[in-house]
PDB file of C-alpha atoms in Angstrom:
ATOM      1  CA  MET A   1     145.711 131.292  75.732  1.00 65.00           C
ATOM      2  CA  LYS A   2     146.237 134.716  77.238  1.00 71.00           C
ATOM      3  CA  LYS A   3     148.133 135.351  80.424  1.00 72.00           C
ATOM      4  CA  ASN A   4     144.933 136.624  82.165  1.00 70.00           C
ATOM      5  CA  GLU A   5     143.052 133.410  81.237  1.00 72.00           C
ATOM      6  CA  LYS A   6     145.876 131.293  82.682  1.00 72.00           C
ATOM      7  CA  ILE A   7     145.759 133.239  85.893  1.00 75.00           C
ATOM      8  CA  MET A   8     141.976 132.946  86.046  1.00 71.00           C
ATOM      9  CA  ILE A   9     142.107 129.070  85.532  1.00 72.00           C
ATOM     10  CA  ALA A  10     144.899 128.826  88.197  1.00 69.00           C
ATOM     11  CA  VAL A  11     142.824 130.810  90.651  1.00 67.00           C
ATOM     12  CA  LEU A  12     139.722 128.748  90.042  1.00 68.00           C
ATOM     13  CA  VAL A  13     141.707 125.423  90.379  1.00 69.00           C
ATOM     14  CA  GLY A  14     143.217 126.810  93.591  1.00 69.00           C
ATOM     15  CA  ILE A  15     139.802 127.751  95.009  1.00 77.00           C
ATOM     16  CA  THR A  16     138.405 124.397  94.113  1.00 74.00           C
ATOM     17  CA  ILE A  17     141.286 122.642  95.817  1.00 78.00           C
ATOM     18  CA  LEU A  18     140.984 124.872  98.911  1.00 67.00           C
ATOM     19  CA  VAL A  19     137.202 124.148  99.131  1.00 69.00           C
ATOM     20  CA  ALA A  20     137.796 120.456  98.837  1.00 71.00           C
ATOM     21  CA  ILE A  21     140.485 120.525 101.550  1.00 79.00           C
ATOM     22  CA  ILE A  22     138.214 122.541 103.925  1.00 78.00           C
ATOM     23  CA  PHE A  23     135.302 120.111 103.226  1.00 70.00           C
ATOM     24  CA  ILE A  24     137.535 116.968 103.907  1.00 78.00           C
ATOM     25  CA  VAL A  25     139.058 118.458 107.053  1.00 71.00           C
ATOM     26  CA  GLY A  26     135.664 119.611 108.303  1.00 70.00           C
ATOM     27  CA  LYS A  27     134.041 116.177 107.721  1.00 63.00           C
ATOM     28  CA  THR A  28     136.979 114.407 109.352  1.00 60.00           C
ATOM     29  CA  ASN A  29     136.742 116.593 112.488  1.00 54.00           C
ATOM     30  CA  LYS A  30     132.996 116.227 112.640  1.00 51.00           C
ATOM     31  CA  GLU A  31     133.258 112.372 112.457  1.00 51.00           C
ATOM     32  CA  LYS A  32     136.053 112.511 115.109  1.00 50.00           C
ATOM     33  CA  ASP A  33     133.760 114.613 117.421  1.00 48.00           C
ATOM     34  CA  ILE A  34     130.906 112.190 116.939  1.00 48.00           C
ATOM     35  CA  ASN A  35     133.097 109.200 117.628  1.00 48.00           C
ATOM     36  CA  GLU A  36     134.663 110.722 120.661  1.00 48.00           C
ATOM     37  CA  ASN A  37     131.402 111.995 122.120  1.00 49.00           C
ATOM     38  CA  THR A  38     129.333 108.876 121.435  1.00 48.00           C
ATOM     39  CA  VAL A  39     129.129 106.598 124.369  1.00 41.00           C
ATOM     40  CA  PRO A  40     127.822 103.144 123.430  1.00 42.00           C
ATOM     41  CA  ILE A  41     124.888 102.191 125.498  1.00 39.00           C
ATOM     42  CA  ILE A  42     125.113  98.627 126.450  1.00 40.00           C
ATOM     43  CA  GLU A  43     121.831  97.610 128.112  1.00 50.00           C
ATOM     44  CA  LYS A  44     121.463  94.059 128.888  1.00 62.00           C
ATOM     45  CA  GLU A  45     117.884  93.064 128.829  1.00 85.00           C
ATOM     46  CA  GLU A  46     117.681  89.526 130.028  1.00 91.00           C
ATOM     47  CA  PHE A  47     113.984  89.049 129.365  1.00 94.00           C
ATOM     48  CA  VAL A  48     113.430  90.978 126.147  1.00 95.00           C
ATOM     49  CA  ASP A  49     113.660  90.037 122.474  1.00 92.00           C
ATOM     50  CA  LYS A  50     113.650  92.871 119.998  1.00 92.00           C
ATOM     51  CA  LEU A  51     111.500  92.369 116.993  1.00 91.00           C
ATOM     52  CA  GLU A  52     112.083  93.781 113.457  1.00 89.00           C
ATOM     53  CA  ASP A  53     109.584  96.614 113.861  1.00 91.00           C
ATOM     54  CA  GLY A  54     111.254  97.767 117.071  1.00 89.00           C
ATOM     55  CA  THR A  55     108.773  96.113 119.397  1.00 93.00           C
ATOM     56  CA  ARG A  56     110.348  94.653 122.523  1.00 95.00           C
ATOM     57  CA  LEU A  57     108.769  91.352 123.510  1.00 95.00           C
ATOM     58  CA  ASN A  58     109.212  89.949 127.068  1.00 95.00           C
ATOM     59  CA  ASN A  59     110.372  86.312 127.060  1.00 95.00           C
ATOM     60  CA  SER A  60     110.408  85.572 130.848  1.00 96.00           C
ATOM     61  CA  SER A  61     109.289  82.087 131.627  1.00 95.00           C
ATOM     62  CA  LYS A  62     107.347  83.498 134.658  1.00 94.00           C
ATOM     63  CA  LEU A  63     104.951  85.276 132.234  1.00 89.00           C
ATOM     64  CA  LYS A  64     103.943  81.948 130.911  1.00 88.00           C
ATOM     65  CA  GLU A  65     102.550  80.918 134.287  1.00 95.00           C
ATOM     66  CA  THR A  66      98.799  81.203 134.946  1.00 96.00           C
ATOM     67  CA  LYS A  67      97.767  83.736 137.521  1.00 96.00           C
ATOM     68  CA  LYS A  68      94.608  83.119 139.649  1.00 96.00           C
ATOM     69  CA  ILE A  69      92.460  85.679 141.312  1.00 96.00           C
ATOM     70  CA  ASP A  70      89.052  85.103 142.846  1.00 95.00           C
ATOM     71  CA  GLY A  71      88.058  82.104 140.722  1.00 96.00           C
ATOM     72  CA  ILE A  72      89.456  83.634 137.575  1.00 97.00           C
ATOM     73  CA  GLU A  73      92.550  82.253 135.758  1.00 97.00           C
ATOM     74  CA  ILE A  74      94.539  84.617 133.661  1.00 96.00           C
ATOM     75  CA  SER A  75      96.981  82.978 131.176  1.00 96.00           C
ATOM     76  CA  ASP A  76      98.671  83.352 127.713  1.00 95.00           C
ATOM     77  CA  PHE A  77     100.366  86.609 128.751  1.00 95.00           C
ATOM     78  CA  GLN A  78     102.194  88.764 126.308  1.00 96.00           C
ATOM     79  CA  LEU A  79     104.148  91.815 127.500  1.00 96.00           C
ATOM     80  CA  THR A  80     105.452  94.204 124.815  1.00 96.00           C
ATOM     81  CA  GLU A  81     106.843  97.722 124.554  1.00 95.00           C
ATOM     82  CA  LYS A  82     106.964  99.999 121.577  1.00 94.00           C
ATOM     83  CA  ASN A  83     107.361 103.742 121.400  1.00 92.00           C
ATOM     84  CA  ASN A  84     107.450 103.918 125.215  1.00 91.00           C
ATOM     85  CA  VAL A  85     104.099 102.221 125.627  1.00 94.00           C
ATOM     86  CA  THR A  86     104.080  98.943 127.496  1.00 95.00           C
ATOM     87  CA  LEU A  87     101.112  96.635 127.042  1.00 96.00           C
ATOM     88  CA  LEU A  88     100.291  93.565 128.993  1.00 96.00           C
ATOM     89  CA  LEU A  89      97.717  91.170 127.443  1.00 96.00           C
ATOM     90  CA  GLY A  90      96.282  87.878 128.728  1.00 96.00           C
ATOM     91  CA  THR A  91      93.293  85.671 128.533  1.00 96.00           C
ATOM     92  CA  ALA A  92      90.997  85.794 131.627  1.00 97.00           C
ATOM     93  CA  LYS A  93      88.691  82.795 132.215  1.00 97.00           C
ATOM     94  CA  ASN A  94      86.074  82.337 134.944  1.00 97.00           C
ATOM     95  CA  THR A  95      86.733  78.806 136.280  1.00 97.00           C
ATOM     96  CA  SER A  96      84.239  79.105 139.114  1.00 96.00           C
ATOM     97  CA  GLY A  97      80.525  78.223 139.096  1.00 95.00           C
ATOM     98  CA  ILE A  98      79.372  81.798 139.651  1.00 97.00           C
ATOM     99  CA  THR A  99      79.756  85.190 138.049  1.00 97.00           C
ATOM    100  CA  ARG A 100      83.136  86.727 138.906  1.00 96.00           C
ATOM    101  CA  GLY A 101      85.077  89.886 138.064  1.00 95.00           C
ATOM    102  CA  GLY A 102      83.788  93.455 137.509  1.00 95.00           C
ATOM    103  CA  TYR A 103      86.332  95.082 139.685  1.00 96.00           C
ATOM    104  CA  PRO A 104      89.653  96.941 139.501  1.00 96.00           C
ATOM    105  CA  VAL A 105      92.912  95.064 140.172  1.00 97.00           C
ATOM    106  CA  ASP A 106      96.492  96.012 140.810  1.00 96.00           C
ATOM    107  CA  VAL A 107      99.256  94.394 138.637  1.00 96.00           C
ATOM    108  CA  LYS A 108     102.453  94.535 140.586  1.00 96.00           C
ATOM    109  CA  VAL A 109     105.389  94.236 138.103  1.00 95.00           C
ATOM    110  CA  LEU A 110     108.577  92.598 139.643  1.00 95.00           C
ATOM    111  CA  ASP A 111     112.203  92.233 138.697  1.00 94.00           C
ATOM    112  CA  LYS A 112     114.179  88.982 138.980  1.00 93.00           C
ATOM    113  CA  SER A 113     114.980  89.730 142.650  1.00 94.00           C
ATOM    114  CA  GLY A 114     111.377  90.081 143.416  1.00 94.00           C
ATOM    115  CA  ASN A 115     111.528  93.878 143.828  1.00 95.00           C
ATOM    116  CA  GLU A 116     108.605  95.914 142.663  1.00 95.00           C
ATOM    117  CA  ILE A 117     109.259  97.884 139.511  1.00 93.00           C
ATOM    118  CA  VAL A 118     105.788  99.468 139.241  1.00 93.00           C
ATOM    119  CA  THR A 119     102.172  98.837 140.063  1.00 95.00           C
ATOM    120  CA  ILE A 120      99.700  99.335 137.287  1.00 94.00           C
ATOM    121  CA  SER A 121      95.961  99.459 137.607  1.00 94.00           C
ATOM    122  CA  ALA A 122      93.620  97.412 135.465  1.00 95.00           C
ATOM    123  CA  PHE A 123      90.038  96.365 135.371  1.00 95.00           C
ATOM    124  CA  LEU A 124      88.960  92.773 135.382  1.00 95.00           C
ATOM    125  CA  GLY A 125      85.671  92.568 133.467  1.00 94.00           C
ATOM    126  CA  LYS A 126      82.674  90.652 134.651  1.00 96.00           C
ATOM    127  CA  LEU A 127      82.644  87.003 133.541  1.00 97.00           C
ATOM    128  CA  GLU A 128      79.950  84.369 133.644  1.00 97.00           C
ATOM    129  CA  PRO A 129      80.969  80.855 134.561  1.00 97.00           C
ATOM    130  CA  GLY A 130      83.241  79.313 131.861  1.00 97.00           C
ATOM    131  CA  GLU A 131      83.362  82.703 129.889  1.00 97.00           C
ATOM    132  CA  SER A 132      86.713  84.051 128.719  1.00 96.00           C
ATOM    133  CA  THR A 133      87.789  87.566 127.648  1.00 95.00           C
ATOM    134  CA  GLN A 134      90.898  89.445 127.063  1.00 95.00           C
ATOM    135  CA  PHE A 135      92.747  90.982 130.051  1.00 95.00           C
ATOM    136  CA  SER A 136      94.795  94.033 129.252  1.00 95.00           C
ATOM    137  CA  THR A 137      96.546  97.044 130.839  1.00 94.00           C
ATOM    138  CA  SER A 138      99.001  99.500 129.442  1.00 93.00           C
ATOM    139  CA  ALA A 139     101.213 102.334 130.618  1.00 92.00           C
ATOM    140  CA  THR A 140     103.636 104.951 129.225  1.00 92.00           C
ATOM    141  CA  PHE A 141     106.335 103.467 131.434  1.00 89.00           C
ATOM    142  CA  ASP A 142     108.818 100.937 130.146  1.00 92.00           C
ATOM    143  CA  TYR A 143     108.598  97.685 132.154  1.00 92.00           C
ATOM    144  CA  ALA A 144     109.115  95.315 129.305  1.00 94.00           C
ATOM    145  CA  ASN A 145     112.191  93.703 130.970  1.00 94.00           C
ATOM    146  CA  ALA A 146     110.038  92.463 133.900  1.00 95.00           C
ATOM    147  CA  TYR A 147     110.613  89.049 135.335  1.00 96.00           C
ATOM    148  CA  ASP A 148     107.216  88.317 136.921  1.00 96.00           C
ATOM    149  CA  PHE A 149     104.081  90.097 138.204  1.00 95.00           C
ATOM    150  CA  SER A 150     101.192  89.444 140.527  1.00 95.00           C
ATOM    151  CA  ILE A 151      97.509  90.461 140.283  1.00 96.00           C
ATOM    152  CA  THR A 152      95.582  91.455 143.285  1.00 96.00           C
ATOM    153  CA  LYS A 153      92.019  92.680 143.819  1.00 94.00           C
ATOM    154  CA  LYS A 154      91.835  96.386 144.945  1.00 89.00           C
TER     155      LYS A 154
END
């Protein structure tokens, strides 16, 4: 091997080592910055279970209670949030002897202390005696960790 070839190999090895060192140091500093600048968010959500697909499902026992308004019982509630859309579903049944519903309602969402989180509008469809239908309202506001809610006629 000639002297020039040995010098060339030594330079290439040196450059490779230098690049490797720069890469390792840069990566270490980047990880250090990420670790130092990342603040863990610890958000206790007392009334929410997180499902595999990212959906947050409310588990408050108050949501299992039947709500009554103007001869209509609304039950079997499910409150979920996914991608910042919160959806409240239930089953509305006319338990009176006459046609009921067909009007807007307010759904007042409450925290555990009874404080109002938000009021959402919904429409309670017209129901014949004994008839059932799905009750639903949604919002692009996250209230999945609610404790309870009330429904009132507008």
